[in-house]
Tab-separated table of C-alpha atoms in Angstrom:
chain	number	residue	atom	x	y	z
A	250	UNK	CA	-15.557	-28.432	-8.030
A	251	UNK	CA	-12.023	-27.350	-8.912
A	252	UNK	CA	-11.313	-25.602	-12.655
A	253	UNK	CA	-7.828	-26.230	-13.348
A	254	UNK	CA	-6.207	-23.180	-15.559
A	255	UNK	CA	-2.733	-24.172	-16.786
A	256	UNK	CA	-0.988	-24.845	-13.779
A	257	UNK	CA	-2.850	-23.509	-11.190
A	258	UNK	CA	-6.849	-24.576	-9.579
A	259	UNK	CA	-9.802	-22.175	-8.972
A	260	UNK	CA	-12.870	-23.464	-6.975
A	261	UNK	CA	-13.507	-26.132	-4.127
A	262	UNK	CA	-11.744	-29.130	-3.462
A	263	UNK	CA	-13.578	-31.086	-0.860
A	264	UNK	CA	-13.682	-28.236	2.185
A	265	UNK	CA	-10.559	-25.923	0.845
A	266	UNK	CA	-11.025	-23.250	-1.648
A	267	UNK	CA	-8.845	-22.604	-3.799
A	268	UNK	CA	-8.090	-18.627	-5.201
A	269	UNK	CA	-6.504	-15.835	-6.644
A	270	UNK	CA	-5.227	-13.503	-3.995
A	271	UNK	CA	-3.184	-10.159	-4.771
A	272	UNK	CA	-1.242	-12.162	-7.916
A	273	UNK	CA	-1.081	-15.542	-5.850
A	274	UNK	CA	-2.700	-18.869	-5.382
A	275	UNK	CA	-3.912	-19.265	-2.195
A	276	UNK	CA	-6.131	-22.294	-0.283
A	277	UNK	CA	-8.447	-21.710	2.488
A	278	UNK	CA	-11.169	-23.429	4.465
A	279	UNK	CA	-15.034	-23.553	3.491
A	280	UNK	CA	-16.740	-21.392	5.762
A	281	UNK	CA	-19.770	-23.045	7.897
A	282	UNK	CA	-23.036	-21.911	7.922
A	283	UNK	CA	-23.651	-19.389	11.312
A	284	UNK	CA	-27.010	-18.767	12.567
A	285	UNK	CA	-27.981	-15.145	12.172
A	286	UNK	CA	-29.456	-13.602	15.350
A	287	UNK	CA	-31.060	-10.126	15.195
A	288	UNK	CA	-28.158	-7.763	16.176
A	289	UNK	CA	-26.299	-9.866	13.182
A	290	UNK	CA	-28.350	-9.288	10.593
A	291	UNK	CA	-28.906	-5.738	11.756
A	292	UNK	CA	-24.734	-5.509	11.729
A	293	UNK	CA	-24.928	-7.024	7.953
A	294	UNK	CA	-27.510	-4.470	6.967
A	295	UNK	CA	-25.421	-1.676	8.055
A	296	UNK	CA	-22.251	-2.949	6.481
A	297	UNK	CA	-24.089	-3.137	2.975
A	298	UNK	CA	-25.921	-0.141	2.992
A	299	UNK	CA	-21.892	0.986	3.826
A	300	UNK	CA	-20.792	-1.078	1.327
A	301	UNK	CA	-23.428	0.646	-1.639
A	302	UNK	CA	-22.598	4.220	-0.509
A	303	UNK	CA	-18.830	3.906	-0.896
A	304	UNK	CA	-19.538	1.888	-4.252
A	305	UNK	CA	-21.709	4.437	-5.640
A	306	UNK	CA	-19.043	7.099	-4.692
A	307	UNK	CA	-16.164	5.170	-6.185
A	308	UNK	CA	-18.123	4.562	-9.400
A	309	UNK	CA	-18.894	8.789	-9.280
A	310	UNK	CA	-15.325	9.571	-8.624
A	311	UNK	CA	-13.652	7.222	-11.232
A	312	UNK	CA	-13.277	10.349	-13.743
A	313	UNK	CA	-10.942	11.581	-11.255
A	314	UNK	CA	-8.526	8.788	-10.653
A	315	UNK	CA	-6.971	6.967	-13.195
A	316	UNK	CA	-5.298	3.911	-10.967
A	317	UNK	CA	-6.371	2.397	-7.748
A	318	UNK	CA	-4.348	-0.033	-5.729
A	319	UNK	CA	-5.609	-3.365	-4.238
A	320	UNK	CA	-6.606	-2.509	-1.246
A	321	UNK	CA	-8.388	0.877	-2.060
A	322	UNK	CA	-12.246	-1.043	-2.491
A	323	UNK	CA	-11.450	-2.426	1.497
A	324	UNK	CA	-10.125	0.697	2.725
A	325	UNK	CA	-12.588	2.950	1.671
A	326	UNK	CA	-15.531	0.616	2.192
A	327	UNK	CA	-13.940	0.433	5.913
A	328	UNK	CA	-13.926	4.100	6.163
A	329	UNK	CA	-17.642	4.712	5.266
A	330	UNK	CA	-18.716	2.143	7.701
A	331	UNK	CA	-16.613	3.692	10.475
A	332	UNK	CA	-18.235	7.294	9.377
A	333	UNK	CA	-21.617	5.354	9.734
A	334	UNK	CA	-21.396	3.690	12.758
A	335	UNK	CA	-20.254	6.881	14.373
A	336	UNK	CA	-23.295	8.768	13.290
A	337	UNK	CA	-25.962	5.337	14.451
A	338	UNK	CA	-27.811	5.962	17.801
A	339	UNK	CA	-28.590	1.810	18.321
A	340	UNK	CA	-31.157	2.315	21.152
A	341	UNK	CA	-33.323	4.754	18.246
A	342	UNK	CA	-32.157	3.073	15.365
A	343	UNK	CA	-31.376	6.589	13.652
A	344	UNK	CA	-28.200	7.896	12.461
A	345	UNK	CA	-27.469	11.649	12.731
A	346	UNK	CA	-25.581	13.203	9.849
A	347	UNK	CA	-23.706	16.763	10.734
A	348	UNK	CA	-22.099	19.077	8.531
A	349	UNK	CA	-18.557	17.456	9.522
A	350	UNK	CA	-19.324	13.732	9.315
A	351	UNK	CA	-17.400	12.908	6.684
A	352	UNK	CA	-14.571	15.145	7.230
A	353	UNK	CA	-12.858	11.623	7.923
A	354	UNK	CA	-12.883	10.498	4.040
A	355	UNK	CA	-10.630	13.763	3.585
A	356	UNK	CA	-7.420	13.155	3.069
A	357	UNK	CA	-8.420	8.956	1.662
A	358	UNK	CA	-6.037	7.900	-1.106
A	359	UNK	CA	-7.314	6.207	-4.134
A	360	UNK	CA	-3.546	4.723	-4.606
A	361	UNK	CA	-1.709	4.437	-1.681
A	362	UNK	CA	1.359	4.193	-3.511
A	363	UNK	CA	0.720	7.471	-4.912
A	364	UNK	CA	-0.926	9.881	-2.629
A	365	UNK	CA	-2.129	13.398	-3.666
A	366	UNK	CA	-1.167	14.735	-0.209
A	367	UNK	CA	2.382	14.019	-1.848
A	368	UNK	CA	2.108	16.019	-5.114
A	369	UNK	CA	-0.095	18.869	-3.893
A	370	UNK	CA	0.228	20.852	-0.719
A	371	UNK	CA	-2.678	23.028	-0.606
A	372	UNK	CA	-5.927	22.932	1.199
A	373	UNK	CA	-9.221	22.896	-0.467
A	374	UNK	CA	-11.850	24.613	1.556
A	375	UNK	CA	-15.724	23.452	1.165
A	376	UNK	CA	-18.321	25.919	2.311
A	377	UNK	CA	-22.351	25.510	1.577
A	378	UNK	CA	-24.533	29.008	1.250
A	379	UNK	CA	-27.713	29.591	0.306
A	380	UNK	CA	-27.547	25.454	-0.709
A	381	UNK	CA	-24.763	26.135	-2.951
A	382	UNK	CA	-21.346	24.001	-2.571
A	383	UNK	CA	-18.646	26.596	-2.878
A	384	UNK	CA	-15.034	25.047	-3.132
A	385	UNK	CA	-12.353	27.012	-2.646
A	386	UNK	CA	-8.187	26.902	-3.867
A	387	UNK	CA	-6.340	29.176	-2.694
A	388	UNK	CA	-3.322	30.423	-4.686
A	389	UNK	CA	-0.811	28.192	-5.062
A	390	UNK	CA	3.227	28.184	-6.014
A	391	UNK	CA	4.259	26.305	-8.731
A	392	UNK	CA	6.792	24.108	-8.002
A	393	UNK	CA	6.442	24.427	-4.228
A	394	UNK	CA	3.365	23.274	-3.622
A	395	UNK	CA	2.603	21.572	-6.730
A	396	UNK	CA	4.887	19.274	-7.523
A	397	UNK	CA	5.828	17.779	-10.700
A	398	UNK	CA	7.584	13.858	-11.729
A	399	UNK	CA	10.345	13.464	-13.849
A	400	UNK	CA	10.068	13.964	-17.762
A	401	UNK	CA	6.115	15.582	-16.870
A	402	UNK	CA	5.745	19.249	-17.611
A	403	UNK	CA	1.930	19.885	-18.143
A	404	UNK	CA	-0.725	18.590	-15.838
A	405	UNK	CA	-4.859	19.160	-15.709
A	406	UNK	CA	-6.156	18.728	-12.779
A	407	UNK	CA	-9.834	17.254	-12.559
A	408	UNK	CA	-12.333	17.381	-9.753
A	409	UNK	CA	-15.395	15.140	-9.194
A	410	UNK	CA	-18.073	15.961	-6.891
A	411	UNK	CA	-20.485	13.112	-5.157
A	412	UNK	CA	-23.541	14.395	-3.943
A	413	UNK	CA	-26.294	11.503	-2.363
A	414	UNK	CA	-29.657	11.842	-0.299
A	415	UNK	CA	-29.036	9.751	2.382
A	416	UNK	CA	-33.114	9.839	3.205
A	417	UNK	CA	-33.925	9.018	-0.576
A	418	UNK	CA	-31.387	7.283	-1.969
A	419	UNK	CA	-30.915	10.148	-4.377
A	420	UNK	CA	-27.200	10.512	-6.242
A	421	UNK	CA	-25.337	12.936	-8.331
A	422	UNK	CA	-22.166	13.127	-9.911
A	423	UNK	CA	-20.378	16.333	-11.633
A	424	UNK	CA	-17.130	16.475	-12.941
A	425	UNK	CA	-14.664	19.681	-14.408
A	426	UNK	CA	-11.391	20.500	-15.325
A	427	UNK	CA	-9.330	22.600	-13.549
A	428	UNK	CA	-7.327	25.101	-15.619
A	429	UNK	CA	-3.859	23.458	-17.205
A	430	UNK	CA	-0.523	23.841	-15.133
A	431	UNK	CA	2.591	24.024	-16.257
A	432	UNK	CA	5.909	23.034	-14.490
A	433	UNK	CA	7.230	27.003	-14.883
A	434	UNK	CA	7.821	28.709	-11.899
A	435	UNK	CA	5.136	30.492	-11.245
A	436	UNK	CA	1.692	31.680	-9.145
A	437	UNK	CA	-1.549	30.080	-9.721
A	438	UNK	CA	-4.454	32.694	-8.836
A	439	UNK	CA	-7.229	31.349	-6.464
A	440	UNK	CA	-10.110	29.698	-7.864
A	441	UNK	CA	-13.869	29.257	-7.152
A	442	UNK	CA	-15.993	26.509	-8.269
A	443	UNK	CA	-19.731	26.925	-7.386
A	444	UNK	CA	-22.230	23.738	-7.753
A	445	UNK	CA	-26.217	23.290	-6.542
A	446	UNK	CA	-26.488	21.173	-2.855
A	447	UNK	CA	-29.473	20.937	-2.032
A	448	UNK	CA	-30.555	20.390	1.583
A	449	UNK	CA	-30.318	16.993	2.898
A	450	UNK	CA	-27.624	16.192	1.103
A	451	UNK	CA	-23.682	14.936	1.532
A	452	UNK	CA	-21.572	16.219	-0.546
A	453	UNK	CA	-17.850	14.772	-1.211
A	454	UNK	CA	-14.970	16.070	-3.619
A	455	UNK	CA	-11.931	14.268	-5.208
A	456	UNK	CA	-9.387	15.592	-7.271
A	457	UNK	CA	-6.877	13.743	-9.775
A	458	UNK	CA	-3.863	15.054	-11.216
A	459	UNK	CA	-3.411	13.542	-14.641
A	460	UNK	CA	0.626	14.558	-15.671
A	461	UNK	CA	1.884	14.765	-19.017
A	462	UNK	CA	4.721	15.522	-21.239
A	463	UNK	CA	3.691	18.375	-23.939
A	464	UNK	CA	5.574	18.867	-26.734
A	465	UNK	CA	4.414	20.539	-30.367
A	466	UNK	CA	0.792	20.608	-28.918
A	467	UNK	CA	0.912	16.619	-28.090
A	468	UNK	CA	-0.097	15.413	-24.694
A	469	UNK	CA	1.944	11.753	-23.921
A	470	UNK	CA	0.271	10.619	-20.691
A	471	UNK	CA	2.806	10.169	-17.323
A	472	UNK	CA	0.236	8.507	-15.034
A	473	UNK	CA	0.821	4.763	-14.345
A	474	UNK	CA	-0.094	2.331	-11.868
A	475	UNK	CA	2.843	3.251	-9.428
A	476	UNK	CA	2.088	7.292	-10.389
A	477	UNK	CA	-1.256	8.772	-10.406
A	478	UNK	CA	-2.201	11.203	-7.583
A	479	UNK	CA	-5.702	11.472	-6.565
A	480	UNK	CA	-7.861	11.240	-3.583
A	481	UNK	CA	-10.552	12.849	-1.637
A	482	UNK	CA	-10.261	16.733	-0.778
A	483	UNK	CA	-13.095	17.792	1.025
A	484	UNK	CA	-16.629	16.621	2.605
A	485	UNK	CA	-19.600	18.721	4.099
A	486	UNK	CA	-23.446	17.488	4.878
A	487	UNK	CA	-25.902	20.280	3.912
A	488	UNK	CA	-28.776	19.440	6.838
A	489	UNK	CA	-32.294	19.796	5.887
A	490	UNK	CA	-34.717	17.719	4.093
A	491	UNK	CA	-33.965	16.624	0.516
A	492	UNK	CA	-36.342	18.641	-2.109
A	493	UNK	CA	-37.502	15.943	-4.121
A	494	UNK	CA	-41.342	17.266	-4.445
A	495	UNK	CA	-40.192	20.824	-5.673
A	496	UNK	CA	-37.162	20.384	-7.866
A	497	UNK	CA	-39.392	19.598	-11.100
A	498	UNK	CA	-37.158	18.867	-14.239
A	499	UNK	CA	-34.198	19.117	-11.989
A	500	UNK	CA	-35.203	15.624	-10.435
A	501	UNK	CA	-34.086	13.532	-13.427
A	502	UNK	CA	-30.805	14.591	-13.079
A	503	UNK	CA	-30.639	12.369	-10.010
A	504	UNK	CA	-30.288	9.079	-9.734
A	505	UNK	CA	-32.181	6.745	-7.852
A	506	UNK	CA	-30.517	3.627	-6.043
A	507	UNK	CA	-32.432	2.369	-2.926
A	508	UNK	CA	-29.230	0.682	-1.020
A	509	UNK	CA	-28.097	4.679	-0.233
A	510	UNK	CA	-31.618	4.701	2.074
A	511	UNK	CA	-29.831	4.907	5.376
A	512	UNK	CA	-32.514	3.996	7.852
A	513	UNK	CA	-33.534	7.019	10.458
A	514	UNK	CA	-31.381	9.844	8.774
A	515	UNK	CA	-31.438	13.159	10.957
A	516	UNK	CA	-29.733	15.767	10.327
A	517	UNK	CA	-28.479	18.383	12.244
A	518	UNK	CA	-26.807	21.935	11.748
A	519	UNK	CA	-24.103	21.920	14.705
A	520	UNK	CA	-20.674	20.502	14.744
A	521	UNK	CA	-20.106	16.668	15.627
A	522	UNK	CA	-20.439	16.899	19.247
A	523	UNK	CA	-17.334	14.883	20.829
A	524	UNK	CA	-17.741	11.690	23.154
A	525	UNK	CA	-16.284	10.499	25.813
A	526	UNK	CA	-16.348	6.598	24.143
A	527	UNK	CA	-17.946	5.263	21.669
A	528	UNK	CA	-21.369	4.150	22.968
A	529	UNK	CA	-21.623	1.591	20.362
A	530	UNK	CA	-18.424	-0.791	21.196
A	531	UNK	CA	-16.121	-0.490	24.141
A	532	UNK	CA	-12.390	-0.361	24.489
A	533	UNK	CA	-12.088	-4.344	25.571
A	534	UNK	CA	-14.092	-5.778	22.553
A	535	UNK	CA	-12.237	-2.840	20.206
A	536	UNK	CA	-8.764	-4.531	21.178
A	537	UNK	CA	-10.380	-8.048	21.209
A	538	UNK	CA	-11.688	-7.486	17.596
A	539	UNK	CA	-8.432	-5.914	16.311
A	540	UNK	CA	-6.180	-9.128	17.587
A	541	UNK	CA	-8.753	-11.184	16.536
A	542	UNK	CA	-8.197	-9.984	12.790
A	543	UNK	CA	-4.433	-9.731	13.239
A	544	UNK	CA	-4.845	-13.496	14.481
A	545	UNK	CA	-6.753	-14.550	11.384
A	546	UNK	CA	-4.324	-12.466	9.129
A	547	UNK	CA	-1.442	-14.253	10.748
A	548	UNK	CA	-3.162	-17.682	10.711
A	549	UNK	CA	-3.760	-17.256	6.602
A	550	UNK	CA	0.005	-16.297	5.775
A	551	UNK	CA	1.077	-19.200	7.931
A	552	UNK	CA	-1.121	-21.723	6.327
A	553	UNK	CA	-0.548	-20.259	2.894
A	554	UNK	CA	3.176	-21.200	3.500
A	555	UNK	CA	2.490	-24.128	5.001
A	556	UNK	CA	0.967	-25.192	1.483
A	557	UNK	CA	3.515	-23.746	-0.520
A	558	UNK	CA	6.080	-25.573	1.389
A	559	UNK	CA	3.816	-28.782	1.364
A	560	UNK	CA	3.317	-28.813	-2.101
A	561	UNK	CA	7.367	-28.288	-2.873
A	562	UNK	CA	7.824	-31.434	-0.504
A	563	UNK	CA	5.471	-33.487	-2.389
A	564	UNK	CA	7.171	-32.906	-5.979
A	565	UNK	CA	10.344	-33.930	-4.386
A	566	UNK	CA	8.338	-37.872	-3.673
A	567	UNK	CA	7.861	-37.361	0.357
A	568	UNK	CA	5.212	-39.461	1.900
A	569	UNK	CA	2.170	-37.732	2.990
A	570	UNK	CA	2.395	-38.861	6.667
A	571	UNK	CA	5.738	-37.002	7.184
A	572	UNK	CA	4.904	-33.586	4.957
A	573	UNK	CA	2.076	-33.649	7.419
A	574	UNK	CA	4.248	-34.197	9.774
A	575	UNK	CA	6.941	-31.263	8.705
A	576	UNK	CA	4.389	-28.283	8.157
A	577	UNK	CA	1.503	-29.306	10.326
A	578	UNK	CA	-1.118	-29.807	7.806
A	579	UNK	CA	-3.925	-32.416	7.600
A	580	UNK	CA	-2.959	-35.743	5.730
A	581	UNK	CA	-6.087	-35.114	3.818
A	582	UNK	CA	-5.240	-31.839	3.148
A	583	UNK	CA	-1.371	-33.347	1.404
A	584	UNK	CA	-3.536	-35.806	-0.477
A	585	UNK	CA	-5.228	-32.882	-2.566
A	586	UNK	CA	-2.316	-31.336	-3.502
């Protein structure tokens, strides 16, 4: 059943669906029930214990950045899948977490129209000793490499750290303030921010840059949808087994959320080792699946025009039969227009 909302439809109309899209109406088919063999359901599992961790990390970075764009929820769900299959052995069923595998979330923008790569220029170093997360900035040149917009002269940066057990399900969250910057020339000295990691934890870092324009001690706010860098900074696994029997008080601090369980973690103290190929897919069904998506992509914008066009024919009083005939859609299709 359709809801109509001034003049546009949500909800099903015989086998098309009607829905917002990115500011738009667009129609698309039901989809049909698939039997689920094994290695699919195995595949789902995956993708939604993926799907938790990056949730749980957006929702523990959110202090941090102020605006997202559309696509950020896909893109970064995409990336901790990737980071996941990469670490899953399928023959064991375990996944191996290194110190370095999820050095590819460094680097992710939260706003892709605004990235912090393009605002700051420096490079955050993460280190882990004696199970404490060190993070390191080095000293950094005001206005070289940290750049402010037009009309903003006063800017406090923020950083969040996500820690999360991947063998409990365990999660923490910190967050601090940097020390204000202003827009004078000048030399920031290095700073050294020191949290608790305990072993058998990953630990990821974002940082936010939230502009403003100071005058007489009052902060007006600069970042906007279209400005407002922040993204992820710096990533590092601390192998070993999480201490959840001897941290005491300290436990309640973290969270517990049962979708972060990733099924056979190991860890492991070396470096990523580097393959040859990825034993889990080859290069054929890589390609295949990539112009399969395009395909699908391709197949959505055309029949998304097809029903704008339709739908313009049929205010203008054309028969069904030859709108059908002009943009290729189903007669039926015309009819619910």
């Amino acid at each position: 059943m359709a809801i109509r909302k001034g003049k546009e439809y949500t909800g099903a109309i015989g086998d098309v669906i009607w829905r917002k899209y990115r500011k738009r109406m667009i129609a698309q088919s039901k989809a049909k029930r698939v039997k689920q063999t094994i290695e699919t359901k195995k595949s789902a599992t995956r993708f939604g214990i993926a799907s938790t961790i990056a949730g749980r990390m957006r929702q523990g970075f959110r202090p941090s950045y102020s605006h997202k764009d559309g696509t950020m929820v896909n893109r970064f769900t995409t990336t901790v899948r990737s980071i996941l299959d990469s670490c899953f052995d399928k023959p064991a069923n375990t996944h191996t977490f290194y110190p370095d595998s999820f050095n590819r979330l460094i680097g992710f923008a939260f706003n892709e129209k605004s990235k912090l790569t393009d605002s700051f220029f420096v490079n955050i170093k993460l280190s882990i000793e004696d199970d404490a997360l060190r993070i390191r900035i080095p000293d950094i040149a005001i206005p070289v490499q940290f750049n402010f917009p037009a009309r903003a002269n006063y800017c406090v940066p923020r950083i969040s750290v996500f820690w999360f057990s991947p063998a409990t399900g365990r999660e923490l969250s910190r967050h601090r303030e940097l020390n204000a910057v202003s827009n004078e020339k000048s030399i920031l000295p290095a700073q050294e921010i020191i949290f608790e990691a305990p072993k058998g934890t990953v630990c990821v870092v974002a940082l936010g840059l939230n502009y403003y324009y100071l005058r007489n001690d009052i902060k007006t706010p600069i970042n906007s949808e279209k400005f407002a860098p922040s993204g992820i900074c710096g990533a590092i696994v601390n192998p070993g087994e999480f201490p959840e029997k001897d941290m005491g008080k300290e436990l309640y601090k973290w969270a517990s959320h049962a979708g972060l369980k990733v099924p056979g973690t190991i860890f492991s103290d070396t470096s990523t080792p580097i393959l040859e190929e990825d034993p889990g897919i080859t290069a054929e069904e890589a390609m295949l699946a990539t112009e399969m998506a395009q395909k699908k992509e391709l197949d959505a914008a055309k029949n998304e025009k097809a029903v704008e066009v339709a739908r313009n024919l049929k205010m203008l009083g054309l028969a069904d039969i030859d709108i059908a005939n002009a943009t290729g859609l189903a007669v039926e299709e015309i009819e619910r227009l």
